[in-house]
PDB file of C-alpha atoms in Angstrom:
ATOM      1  CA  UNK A   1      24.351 -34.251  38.162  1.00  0.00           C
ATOM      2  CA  UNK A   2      22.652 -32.904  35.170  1.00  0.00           C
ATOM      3  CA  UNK A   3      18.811 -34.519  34.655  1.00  0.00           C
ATOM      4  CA  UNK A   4      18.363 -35.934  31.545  1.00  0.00           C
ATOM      5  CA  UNK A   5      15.755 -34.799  28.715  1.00  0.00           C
ATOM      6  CA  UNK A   6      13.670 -37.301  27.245  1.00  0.00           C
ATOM      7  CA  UNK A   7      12.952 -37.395  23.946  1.00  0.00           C
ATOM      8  CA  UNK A   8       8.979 -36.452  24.647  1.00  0.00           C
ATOM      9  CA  UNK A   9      10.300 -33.494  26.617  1.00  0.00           C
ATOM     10  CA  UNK A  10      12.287 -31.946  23.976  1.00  0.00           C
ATOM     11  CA  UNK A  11      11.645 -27.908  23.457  1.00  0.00           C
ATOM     12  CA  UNK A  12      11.177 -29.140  19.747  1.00  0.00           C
ATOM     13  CA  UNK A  13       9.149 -31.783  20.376  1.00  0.00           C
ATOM     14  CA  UNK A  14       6.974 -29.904  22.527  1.00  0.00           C
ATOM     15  CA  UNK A  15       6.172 -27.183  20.433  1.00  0.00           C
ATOM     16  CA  UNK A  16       5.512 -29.612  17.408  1.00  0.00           C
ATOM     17  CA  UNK A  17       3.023 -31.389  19.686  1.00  0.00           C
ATOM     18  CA  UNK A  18       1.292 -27.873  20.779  1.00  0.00           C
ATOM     19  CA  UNK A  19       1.198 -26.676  17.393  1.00  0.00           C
ATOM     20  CA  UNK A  20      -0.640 -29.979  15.881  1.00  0.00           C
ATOM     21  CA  UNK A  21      -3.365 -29.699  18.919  1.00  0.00           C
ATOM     22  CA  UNK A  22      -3.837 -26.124  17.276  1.00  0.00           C
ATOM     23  CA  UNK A  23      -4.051 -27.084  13.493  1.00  0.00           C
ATOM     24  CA  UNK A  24      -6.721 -29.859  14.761  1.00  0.00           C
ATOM     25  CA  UNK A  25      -8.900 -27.368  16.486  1.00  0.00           C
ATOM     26  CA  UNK A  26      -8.546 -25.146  13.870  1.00  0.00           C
ATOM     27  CA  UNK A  27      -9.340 -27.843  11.408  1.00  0.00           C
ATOM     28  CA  UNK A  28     -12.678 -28.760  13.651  1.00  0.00           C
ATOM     29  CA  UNK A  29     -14.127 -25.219  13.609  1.00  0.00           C
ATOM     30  CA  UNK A  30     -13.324 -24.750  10.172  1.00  0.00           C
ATOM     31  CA  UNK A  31     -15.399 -27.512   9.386  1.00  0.00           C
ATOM     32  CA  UNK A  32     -17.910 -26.821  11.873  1.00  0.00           C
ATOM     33  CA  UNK A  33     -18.296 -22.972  10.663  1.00  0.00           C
ATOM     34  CA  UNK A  34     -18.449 -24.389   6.655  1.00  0.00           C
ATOM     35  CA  UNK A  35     -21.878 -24.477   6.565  1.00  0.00           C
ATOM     36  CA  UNK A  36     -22.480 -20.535   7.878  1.00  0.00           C
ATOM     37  CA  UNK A  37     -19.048 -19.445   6.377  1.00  0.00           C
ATOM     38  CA  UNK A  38     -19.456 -20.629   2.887  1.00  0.00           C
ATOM     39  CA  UNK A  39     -22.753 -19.045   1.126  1.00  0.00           C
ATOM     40  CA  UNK A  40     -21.272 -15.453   2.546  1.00  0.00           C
ATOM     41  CA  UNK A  41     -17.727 -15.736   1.156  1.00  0.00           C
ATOM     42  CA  UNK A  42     -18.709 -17.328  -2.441  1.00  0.00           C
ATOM     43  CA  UNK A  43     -20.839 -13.763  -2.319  1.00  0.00           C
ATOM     44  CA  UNK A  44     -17.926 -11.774  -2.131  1.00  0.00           C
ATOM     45  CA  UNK A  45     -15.906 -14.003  -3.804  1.00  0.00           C
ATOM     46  CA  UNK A  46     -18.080 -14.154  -6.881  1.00  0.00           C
ATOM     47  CA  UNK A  47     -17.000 -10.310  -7.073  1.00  0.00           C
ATOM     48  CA  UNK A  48     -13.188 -10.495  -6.659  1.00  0.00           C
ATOM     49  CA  UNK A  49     -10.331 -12.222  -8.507  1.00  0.00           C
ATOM     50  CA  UNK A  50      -9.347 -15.939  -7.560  1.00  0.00           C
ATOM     51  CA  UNK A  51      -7.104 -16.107  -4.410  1.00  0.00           C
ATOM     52  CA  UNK A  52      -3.723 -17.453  -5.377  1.00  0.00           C
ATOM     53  CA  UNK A  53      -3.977 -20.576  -2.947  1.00  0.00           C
ATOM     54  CA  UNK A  54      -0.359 -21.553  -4.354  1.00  0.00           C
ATOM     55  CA  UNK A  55       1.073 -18.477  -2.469  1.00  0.00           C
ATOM     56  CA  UNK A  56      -0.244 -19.261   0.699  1.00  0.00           C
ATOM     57  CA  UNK A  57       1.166 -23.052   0.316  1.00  0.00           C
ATOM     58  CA  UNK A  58       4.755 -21.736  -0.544  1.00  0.00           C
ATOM     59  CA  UNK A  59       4.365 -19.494   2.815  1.00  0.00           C
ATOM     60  CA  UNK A  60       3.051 -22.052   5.133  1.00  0.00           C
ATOM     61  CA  UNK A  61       4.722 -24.683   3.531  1.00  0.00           C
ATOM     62  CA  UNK A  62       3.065 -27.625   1.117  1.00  0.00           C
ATOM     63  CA  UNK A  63      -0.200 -29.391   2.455  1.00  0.00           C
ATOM     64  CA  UNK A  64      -1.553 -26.612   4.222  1.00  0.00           C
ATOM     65  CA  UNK A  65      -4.940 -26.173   2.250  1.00  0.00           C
ATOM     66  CA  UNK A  66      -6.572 -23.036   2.993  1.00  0.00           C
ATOM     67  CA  UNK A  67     -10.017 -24.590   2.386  1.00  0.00           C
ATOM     68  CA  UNK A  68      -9.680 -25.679   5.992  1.00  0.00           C
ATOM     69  CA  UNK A  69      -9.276 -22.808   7.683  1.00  0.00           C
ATOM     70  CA  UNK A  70     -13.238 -21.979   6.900  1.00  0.00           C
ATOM     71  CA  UNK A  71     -14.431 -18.880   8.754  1.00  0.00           C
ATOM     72  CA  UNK A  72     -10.986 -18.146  10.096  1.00  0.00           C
ATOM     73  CA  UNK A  73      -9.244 -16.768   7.267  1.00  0.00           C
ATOM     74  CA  UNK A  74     -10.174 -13.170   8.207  1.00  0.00           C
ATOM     75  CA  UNK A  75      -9.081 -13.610  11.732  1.00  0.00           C
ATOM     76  CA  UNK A  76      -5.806 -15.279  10.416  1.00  0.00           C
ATOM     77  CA  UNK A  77      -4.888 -12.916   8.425  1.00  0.00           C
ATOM     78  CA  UNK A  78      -5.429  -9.785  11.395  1.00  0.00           C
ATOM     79  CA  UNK A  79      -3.147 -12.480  13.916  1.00  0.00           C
ATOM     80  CA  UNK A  80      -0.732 -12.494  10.668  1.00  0.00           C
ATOM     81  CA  UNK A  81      -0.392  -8.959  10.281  1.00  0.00           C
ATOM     82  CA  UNK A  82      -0.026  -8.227  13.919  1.00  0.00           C
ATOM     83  CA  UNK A  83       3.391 -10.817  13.492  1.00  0.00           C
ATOM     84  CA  UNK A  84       4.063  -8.765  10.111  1.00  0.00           C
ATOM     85  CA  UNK A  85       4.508  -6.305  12.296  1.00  0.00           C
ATOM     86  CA  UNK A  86       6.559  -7.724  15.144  1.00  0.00           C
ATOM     87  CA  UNK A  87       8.897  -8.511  12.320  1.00  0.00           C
ATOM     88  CA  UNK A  88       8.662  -5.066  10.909  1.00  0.00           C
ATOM     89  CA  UNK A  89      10.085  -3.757  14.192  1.00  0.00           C
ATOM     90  CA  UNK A  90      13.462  -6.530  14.164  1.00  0.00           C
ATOM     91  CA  UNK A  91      13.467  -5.076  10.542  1.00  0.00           C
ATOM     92  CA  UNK A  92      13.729  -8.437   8.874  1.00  0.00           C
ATOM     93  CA  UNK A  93      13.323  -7.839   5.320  1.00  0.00           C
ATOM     94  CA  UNK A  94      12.787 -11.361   4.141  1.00  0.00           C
ATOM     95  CA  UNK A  95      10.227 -12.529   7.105  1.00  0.00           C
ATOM     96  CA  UNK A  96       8.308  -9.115   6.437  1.00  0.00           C
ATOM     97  CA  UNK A  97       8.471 -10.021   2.788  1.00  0.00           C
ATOM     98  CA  UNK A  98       6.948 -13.864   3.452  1.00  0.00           C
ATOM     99  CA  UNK A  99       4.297 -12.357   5.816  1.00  0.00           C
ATOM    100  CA  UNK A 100       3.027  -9.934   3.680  1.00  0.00           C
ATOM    101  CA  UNK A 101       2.249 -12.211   0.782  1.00  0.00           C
ATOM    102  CA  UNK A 102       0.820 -14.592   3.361  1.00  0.00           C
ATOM    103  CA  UNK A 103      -1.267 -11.983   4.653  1.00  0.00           C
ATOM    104  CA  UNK A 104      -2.983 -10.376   1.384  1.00  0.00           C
ATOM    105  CA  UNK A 105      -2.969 -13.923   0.109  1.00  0.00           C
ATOM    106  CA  UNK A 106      -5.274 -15.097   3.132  1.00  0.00           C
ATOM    107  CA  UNK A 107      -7.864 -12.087   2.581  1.00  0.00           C
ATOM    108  CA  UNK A 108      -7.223  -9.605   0.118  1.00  0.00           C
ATOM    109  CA  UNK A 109     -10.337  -7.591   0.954  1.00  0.00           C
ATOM    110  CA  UNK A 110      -8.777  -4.826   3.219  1.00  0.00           C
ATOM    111  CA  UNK A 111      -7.460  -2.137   1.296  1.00  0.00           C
ATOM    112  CA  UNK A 112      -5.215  -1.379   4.950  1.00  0.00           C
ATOM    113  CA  UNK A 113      -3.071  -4.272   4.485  1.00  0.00           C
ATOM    114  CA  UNK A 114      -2.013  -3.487   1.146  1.00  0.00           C
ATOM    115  CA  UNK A 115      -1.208   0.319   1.573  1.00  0.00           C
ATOM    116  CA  UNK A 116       0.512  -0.281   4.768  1.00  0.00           C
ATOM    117  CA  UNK A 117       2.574  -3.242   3.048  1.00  0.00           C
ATOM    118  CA  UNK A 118       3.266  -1.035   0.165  1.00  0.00           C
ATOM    119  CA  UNK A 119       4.854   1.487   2.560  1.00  0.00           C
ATOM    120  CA  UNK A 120       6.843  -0.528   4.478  1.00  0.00           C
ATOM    121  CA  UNK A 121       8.895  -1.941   1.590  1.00  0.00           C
ATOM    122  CA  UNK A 122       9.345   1.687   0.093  1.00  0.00           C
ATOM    123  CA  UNK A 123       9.835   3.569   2.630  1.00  0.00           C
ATOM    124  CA  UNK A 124      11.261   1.133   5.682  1.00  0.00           C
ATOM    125  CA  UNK A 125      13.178  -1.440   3.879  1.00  0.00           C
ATOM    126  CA  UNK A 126      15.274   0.628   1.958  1.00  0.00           C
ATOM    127  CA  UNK A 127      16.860   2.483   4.912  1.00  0.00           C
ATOM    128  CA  UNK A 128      17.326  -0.728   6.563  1.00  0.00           C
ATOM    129  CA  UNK A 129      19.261  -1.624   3.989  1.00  0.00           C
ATOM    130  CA  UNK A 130      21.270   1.759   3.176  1.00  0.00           C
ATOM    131  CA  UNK A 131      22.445   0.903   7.508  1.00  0.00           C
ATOM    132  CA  UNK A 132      23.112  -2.611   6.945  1.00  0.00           C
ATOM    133  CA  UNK A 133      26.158  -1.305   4.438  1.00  0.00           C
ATOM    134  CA  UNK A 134      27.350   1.088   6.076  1.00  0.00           C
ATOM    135  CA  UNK A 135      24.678   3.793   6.589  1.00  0.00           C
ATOM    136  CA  UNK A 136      23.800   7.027   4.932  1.00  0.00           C
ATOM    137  CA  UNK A 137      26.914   8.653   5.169  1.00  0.00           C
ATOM    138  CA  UNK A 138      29.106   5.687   3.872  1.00  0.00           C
ATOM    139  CA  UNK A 139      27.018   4.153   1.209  1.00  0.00           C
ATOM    140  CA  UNK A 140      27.681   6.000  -2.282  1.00  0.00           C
ATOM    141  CA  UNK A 141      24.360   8.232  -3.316  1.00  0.00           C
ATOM    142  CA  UNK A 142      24.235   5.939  -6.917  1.00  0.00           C
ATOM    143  CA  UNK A 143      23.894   2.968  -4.340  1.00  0.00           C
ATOM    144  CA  UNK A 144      21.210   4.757  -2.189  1.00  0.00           C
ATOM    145  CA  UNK A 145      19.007   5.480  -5.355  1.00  0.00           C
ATOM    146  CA  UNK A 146      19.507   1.965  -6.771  1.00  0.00           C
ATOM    147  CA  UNK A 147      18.066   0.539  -3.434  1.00  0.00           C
ATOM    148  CA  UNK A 148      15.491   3.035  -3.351  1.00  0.00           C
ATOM    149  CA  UNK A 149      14.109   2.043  -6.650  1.00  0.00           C
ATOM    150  CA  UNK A 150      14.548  -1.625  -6.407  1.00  0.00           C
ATOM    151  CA  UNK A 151      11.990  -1.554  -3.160  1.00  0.00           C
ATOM    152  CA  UNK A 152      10.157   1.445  -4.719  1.00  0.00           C
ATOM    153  CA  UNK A 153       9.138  -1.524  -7.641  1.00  0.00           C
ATOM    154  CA  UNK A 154       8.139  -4.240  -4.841  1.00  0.00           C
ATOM    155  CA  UNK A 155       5.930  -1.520  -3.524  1.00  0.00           C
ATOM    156  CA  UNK A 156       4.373  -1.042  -7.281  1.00  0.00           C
ATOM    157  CA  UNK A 157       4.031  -4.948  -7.725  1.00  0.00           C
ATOM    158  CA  UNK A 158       2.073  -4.504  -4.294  1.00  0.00           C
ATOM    159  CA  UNK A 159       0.122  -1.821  -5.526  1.00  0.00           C
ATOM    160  CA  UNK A 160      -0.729  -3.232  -8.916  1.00  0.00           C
ATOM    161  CA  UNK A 161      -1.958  -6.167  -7.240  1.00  0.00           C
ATOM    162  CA  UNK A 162      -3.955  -4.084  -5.356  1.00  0.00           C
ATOM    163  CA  UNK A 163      -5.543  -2.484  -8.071  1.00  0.00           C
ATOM    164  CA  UNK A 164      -7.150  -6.278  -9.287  1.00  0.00           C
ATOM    165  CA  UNK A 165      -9.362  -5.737  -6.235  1.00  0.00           C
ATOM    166  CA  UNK A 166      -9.590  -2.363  -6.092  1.00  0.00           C
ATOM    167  CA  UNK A 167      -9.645  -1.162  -9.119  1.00  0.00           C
ATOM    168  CA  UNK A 168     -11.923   2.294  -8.090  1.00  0.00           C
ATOM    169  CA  UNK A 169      -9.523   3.287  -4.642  1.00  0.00           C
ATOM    170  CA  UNK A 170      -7.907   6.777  -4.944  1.00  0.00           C
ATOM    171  CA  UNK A 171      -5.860   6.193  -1.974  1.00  0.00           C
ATOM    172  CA  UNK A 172      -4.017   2.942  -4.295  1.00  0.00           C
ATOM    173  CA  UNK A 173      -3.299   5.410  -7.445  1.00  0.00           C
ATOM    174  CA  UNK A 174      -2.116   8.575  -4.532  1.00  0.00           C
ATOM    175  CA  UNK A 175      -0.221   5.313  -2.671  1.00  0.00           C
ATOM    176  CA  UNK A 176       1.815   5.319  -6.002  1.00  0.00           C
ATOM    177  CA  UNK A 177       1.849   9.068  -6.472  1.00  0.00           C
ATOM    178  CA  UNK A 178       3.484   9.267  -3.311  1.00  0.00           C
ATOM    179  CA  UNK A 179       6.318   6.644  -3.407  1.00  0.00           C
ATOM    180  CA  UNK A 180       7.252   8.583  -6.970  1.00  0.00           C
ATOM    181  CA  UNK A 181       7.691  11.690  -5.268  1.00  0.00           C
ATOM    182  CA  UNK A 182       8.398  11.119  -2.106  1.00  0.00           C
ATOM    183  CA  UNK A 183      11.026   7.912  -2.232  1.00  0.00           C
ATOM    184  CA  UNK A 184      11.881   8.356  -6.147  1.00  0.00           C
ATOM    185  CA  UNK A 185      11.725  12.745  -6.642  1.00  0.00           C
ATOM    186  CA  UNK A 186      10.294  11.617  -9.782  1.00  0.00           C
ATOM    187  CA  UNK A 187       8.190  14.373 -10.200  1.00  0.00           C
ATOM    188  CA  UNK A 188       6.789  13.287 -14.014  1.00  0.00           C
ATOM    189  CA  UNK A 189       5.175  10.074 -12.977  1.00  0.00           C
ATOM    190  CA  UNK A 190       4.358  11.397  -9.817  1.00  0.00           C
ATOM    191  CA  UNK A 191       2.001  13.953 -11.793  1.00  0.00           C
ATOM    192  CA  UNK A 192       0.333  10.999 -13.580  1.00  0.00           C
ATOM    193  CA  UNK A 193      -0.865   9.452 -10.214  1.00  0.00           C
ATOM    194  CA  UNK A 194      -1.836  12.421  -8.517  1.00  0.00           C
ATOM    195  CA  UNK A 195      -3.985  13.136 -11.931  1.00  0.00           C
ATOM    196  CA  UNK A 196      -5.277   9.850 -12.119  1.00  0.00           C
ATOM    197  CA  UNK A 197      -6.022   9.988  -8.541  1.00  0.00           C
ATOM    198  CA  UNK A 198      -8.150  13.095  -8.932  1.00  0.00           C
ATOM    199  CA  UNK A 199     -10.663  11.504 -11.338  1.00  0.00           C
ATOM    200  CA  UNK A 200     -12.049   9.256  -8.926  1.00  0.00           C
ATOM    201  CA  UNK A 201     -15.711  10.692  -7.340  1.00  0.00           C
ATOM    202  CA  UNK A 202     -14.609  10.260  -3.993  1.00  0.00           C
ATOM    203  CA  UNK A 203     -10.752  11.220  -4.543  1.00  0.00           C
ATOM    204  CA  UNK A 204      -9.622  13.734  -1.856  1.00  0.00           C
ATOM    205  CA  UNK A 205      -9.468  17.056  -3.059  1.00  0.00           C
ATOM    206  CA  UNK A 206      -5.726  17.676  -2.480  1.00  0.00           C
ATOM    207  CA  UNK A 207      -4.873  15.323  -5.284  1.00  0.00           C
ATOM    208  CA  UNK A 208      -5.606  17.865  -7.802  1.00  0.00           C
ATOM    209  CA  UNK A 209      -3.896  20.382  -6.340  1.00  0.00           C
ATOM    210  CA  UNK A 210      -0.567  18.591  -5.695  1.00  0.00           C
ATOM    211  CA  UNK A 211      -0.839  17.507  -9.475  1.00  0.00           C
ATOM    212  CA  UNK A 212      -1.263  21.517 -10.402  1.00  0.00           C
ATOM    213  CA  UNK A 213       1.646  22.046  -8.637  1.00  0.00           C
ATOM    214  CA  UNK A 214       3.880  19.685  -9.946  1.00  0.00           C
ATOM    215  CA  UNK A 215       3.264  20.929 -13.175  1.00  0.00           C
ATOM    216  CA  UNK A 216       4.461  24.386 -11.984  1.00  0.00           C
ATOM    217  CA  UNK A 217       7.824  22.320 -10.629  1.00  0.00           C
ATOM    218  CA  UNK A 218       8.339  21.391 -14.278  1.00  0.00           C
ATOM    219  CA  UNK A 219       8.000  24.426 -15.689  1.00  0.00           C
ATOM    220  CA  UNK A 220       4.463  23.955 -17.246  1.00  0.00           C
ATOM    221  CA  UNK A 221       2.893  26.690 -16.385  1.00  0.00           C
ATOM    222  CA  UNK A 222       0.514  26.886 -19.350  1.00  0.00           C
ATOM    223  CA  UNK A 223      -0.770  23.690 -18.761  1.00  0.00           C
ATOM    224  CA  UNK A 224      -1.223  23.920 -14.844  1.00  0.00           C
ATOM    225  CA  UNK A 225      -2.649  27.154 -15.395  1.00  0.00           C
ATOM    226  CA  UNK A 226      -5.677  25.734 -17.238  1.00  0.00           C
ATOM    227  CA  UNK A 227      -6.052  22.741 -15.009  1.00  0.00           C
ATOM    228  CA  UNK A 228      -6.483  25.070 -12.574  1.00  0.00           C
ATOM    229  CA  UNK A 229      -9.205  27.230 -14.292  1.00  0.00           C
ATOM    230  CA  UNK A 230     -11.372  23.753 -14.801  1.00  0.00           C
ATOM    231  CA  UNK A 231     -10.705  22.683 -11.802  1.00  0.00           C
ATOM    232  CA  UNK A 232     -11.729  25.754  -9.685  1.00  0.00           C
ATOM    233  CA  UNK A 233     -15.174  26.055 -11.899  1.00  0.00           C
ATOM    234  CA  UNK A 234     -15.957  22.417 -10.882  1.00  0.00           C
ATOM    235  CA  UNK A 235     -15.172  22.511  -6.875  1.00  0.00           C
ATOM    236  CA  UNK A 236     -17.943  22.889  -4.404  1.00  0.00           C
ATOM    237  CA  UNK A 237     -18.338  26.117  -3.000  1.00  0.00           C
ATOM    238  CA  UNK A 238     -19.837  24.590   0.552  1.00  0.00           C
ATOM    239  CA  UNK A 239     -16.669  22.381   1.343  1.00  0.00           C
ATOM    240  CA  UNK A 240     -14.210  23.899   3.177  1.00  0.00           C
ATOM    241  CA  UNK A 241     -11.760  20.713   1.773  1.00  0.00           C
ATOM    242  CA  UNK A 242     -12.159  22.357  -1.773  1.00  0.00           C
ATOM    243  CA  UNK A 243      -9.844  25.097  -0.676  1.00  0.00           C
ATOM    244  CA  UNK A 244     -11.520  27.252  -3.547  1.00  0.00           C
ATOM    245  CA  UNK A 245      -9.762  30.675  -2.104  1.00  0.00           C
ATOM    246  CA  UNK A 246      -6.728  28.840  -2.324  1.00  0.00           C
ATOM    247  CA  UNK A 247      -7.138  27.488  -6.140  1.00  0.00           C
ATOM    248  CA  UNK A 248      -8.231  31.172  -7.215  1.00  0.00           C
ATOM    249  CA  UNK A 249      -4.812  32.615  -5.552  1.00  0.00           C
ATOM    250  CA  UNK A 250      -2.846  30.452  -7.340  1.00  0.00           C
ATOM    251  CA  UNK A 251      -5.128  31.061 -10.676  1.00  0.00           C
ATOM    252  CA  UNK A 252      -4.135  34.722 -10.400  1.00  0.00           C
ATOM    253  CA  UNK A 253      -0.359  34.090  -9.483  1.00  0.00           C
ATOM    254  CA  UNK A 254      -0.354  32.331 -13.099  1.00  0.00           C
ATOM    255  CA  UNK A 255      -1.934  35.235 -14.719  1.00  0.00           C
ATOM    256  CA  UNK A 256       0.191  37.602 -13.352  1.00  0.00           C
ATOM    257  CA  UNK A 257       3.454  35.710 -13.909  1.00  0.00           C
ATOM    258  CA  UNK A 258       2.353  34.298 -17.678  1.00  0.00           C
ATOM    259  CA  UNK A 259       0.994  38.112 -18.361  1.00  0.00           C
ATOM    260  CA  UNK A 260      -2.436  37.292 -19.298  1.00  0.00           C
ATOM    261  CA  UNK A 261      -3.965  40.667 -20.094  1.00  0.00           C
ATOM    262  CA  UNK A 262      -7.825  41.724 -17.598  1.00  0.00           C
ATOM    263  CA  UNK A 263      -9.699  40.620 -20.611  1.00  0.00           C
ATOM    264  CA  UNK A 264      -8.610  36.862 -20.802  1.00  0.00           C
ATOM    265  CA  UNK A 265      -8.010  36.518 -17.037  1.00  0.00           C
ATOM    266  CA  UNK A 266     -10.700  33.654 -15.321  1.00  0.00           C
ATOM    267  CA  UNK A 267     -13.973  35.282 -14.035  1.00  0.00           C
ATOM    268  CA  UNK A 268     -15.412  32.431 -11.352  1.00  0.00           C
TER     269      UNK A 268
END
């Protein structure tokens, strides 16, 4: 004879009960930590945009208030992203979607969450979706670039949200370079990253280059050519990185193939 469940010893009920003993010791450490928590996070706060505490409500659902969570909001967000991640491998689009607002809501500090997030929806989503209708070999080309651009624009609303906090990263602006040339083979806007990438102090050395060489894709030789020139007279010559044997071979390609007679040919 089957034994009967009671009411109290419902799955549901269970969980409901474990999960309010959590918010309550989360809510008594939160309070507890205030004090310590508070004069360190108006710091950095006084230096950053408001947090959207809206967003986080619409995730978690209405009443949660964030104020609460005290000196836990960093740690929440790292135990978020690790589940952003268990979803990203059951590729579930619209849970990914929810956790990743949660997550840069909660602390938009870390540069890692928003690159990463950024990536997933251009790069990940849109071949889960291209399989869910039928995969690559069935779903028209149009349809392919159409889904490729509509998560290529989620990653840019990502990325320009980014940019409110950190508005000096070079890996954001190559983050956008990228998804142009890589997801989109829009080589024109792709150049505008990459260039806007390379005027940053700290910007990796490669960004230059790439841009050089997508003007040479589009057939603007001129142009690249005297990038190049600039560019090679302002590299380091102690940083292997620089790659300025590499620059001054391709500054001598583009003399030879544009014909610039000895006399107006670069002299490092």
């Amino acid at each position: 004879m089957p034994l009967k469940i009671t009411f109290l010893e419902h799955p549901l009920i269970l969980r409901l009960r474990a999960a309010s003993v959590l918010l309550c010791v989360l809510l008594m450490v939160g309070i507890l930590t205030r004090p310590i928590e508070a004069p360190a996070w108006q710091e950095v706060k006084s230096a950053q945009p408001e947090m959207n505490l809206d967003a986080i409500e619409e995730s978690l659902g209405q009443g949660l208030v964030i104020g609460i969570l005290g000196g836990f909001r960093t740690l929440l967000a790292n135990l978020f992203w690790i589940q952003a991640n268990v979803v990203w491998e059951q590729h579930d689009r619209v849970e990914l979607d929810a956790m990743i607002r949660l997550v840069t809501t909660l602390d938009p500090r870390p540069e890692f969450f928003w690159l990463n997030s950024a990536r997933m929806v251009a790069y990940d989503v849109p071949t889960w979706r291209i399989r869910e209708e039928g995969g690559f070999d069935l779903v028209p080309e149009a349809r392919q670039q159409a889904i490729d651009l509509e998560q290529a624009e989620q990653a840019f609303a990502l990325l320009r949200t980014a940019l409110e906090y950190h508005p000096e990263n070079p890996r954001i602006y190559l983050d956008f370079a990228q998804i142009y040339l890589n997801r989109l083979k829009d080589n024109e806007n792709a150049a505008k990253w990459y260039l806007k990438a390379s005027n940053f102090p700290d910007a990796p050395f490669y960004a230059a280059r790439i841009y050089a060489e997508l003007l040479k894709r589009m057939g603007r030789d001129e142009k690249a050519y005297a990038f190049l020139r600039e560019l090679h007279a302002q590299l380091p010559d102690d940083n292997p990185l620089a790659h300025k044997p590499i620059i001054l071979e391709r500054i001598r390609d583009l003399e030879d193939k544009l014909g610039i007679p000895d006399a107006g040919r670069y002299t490092p």
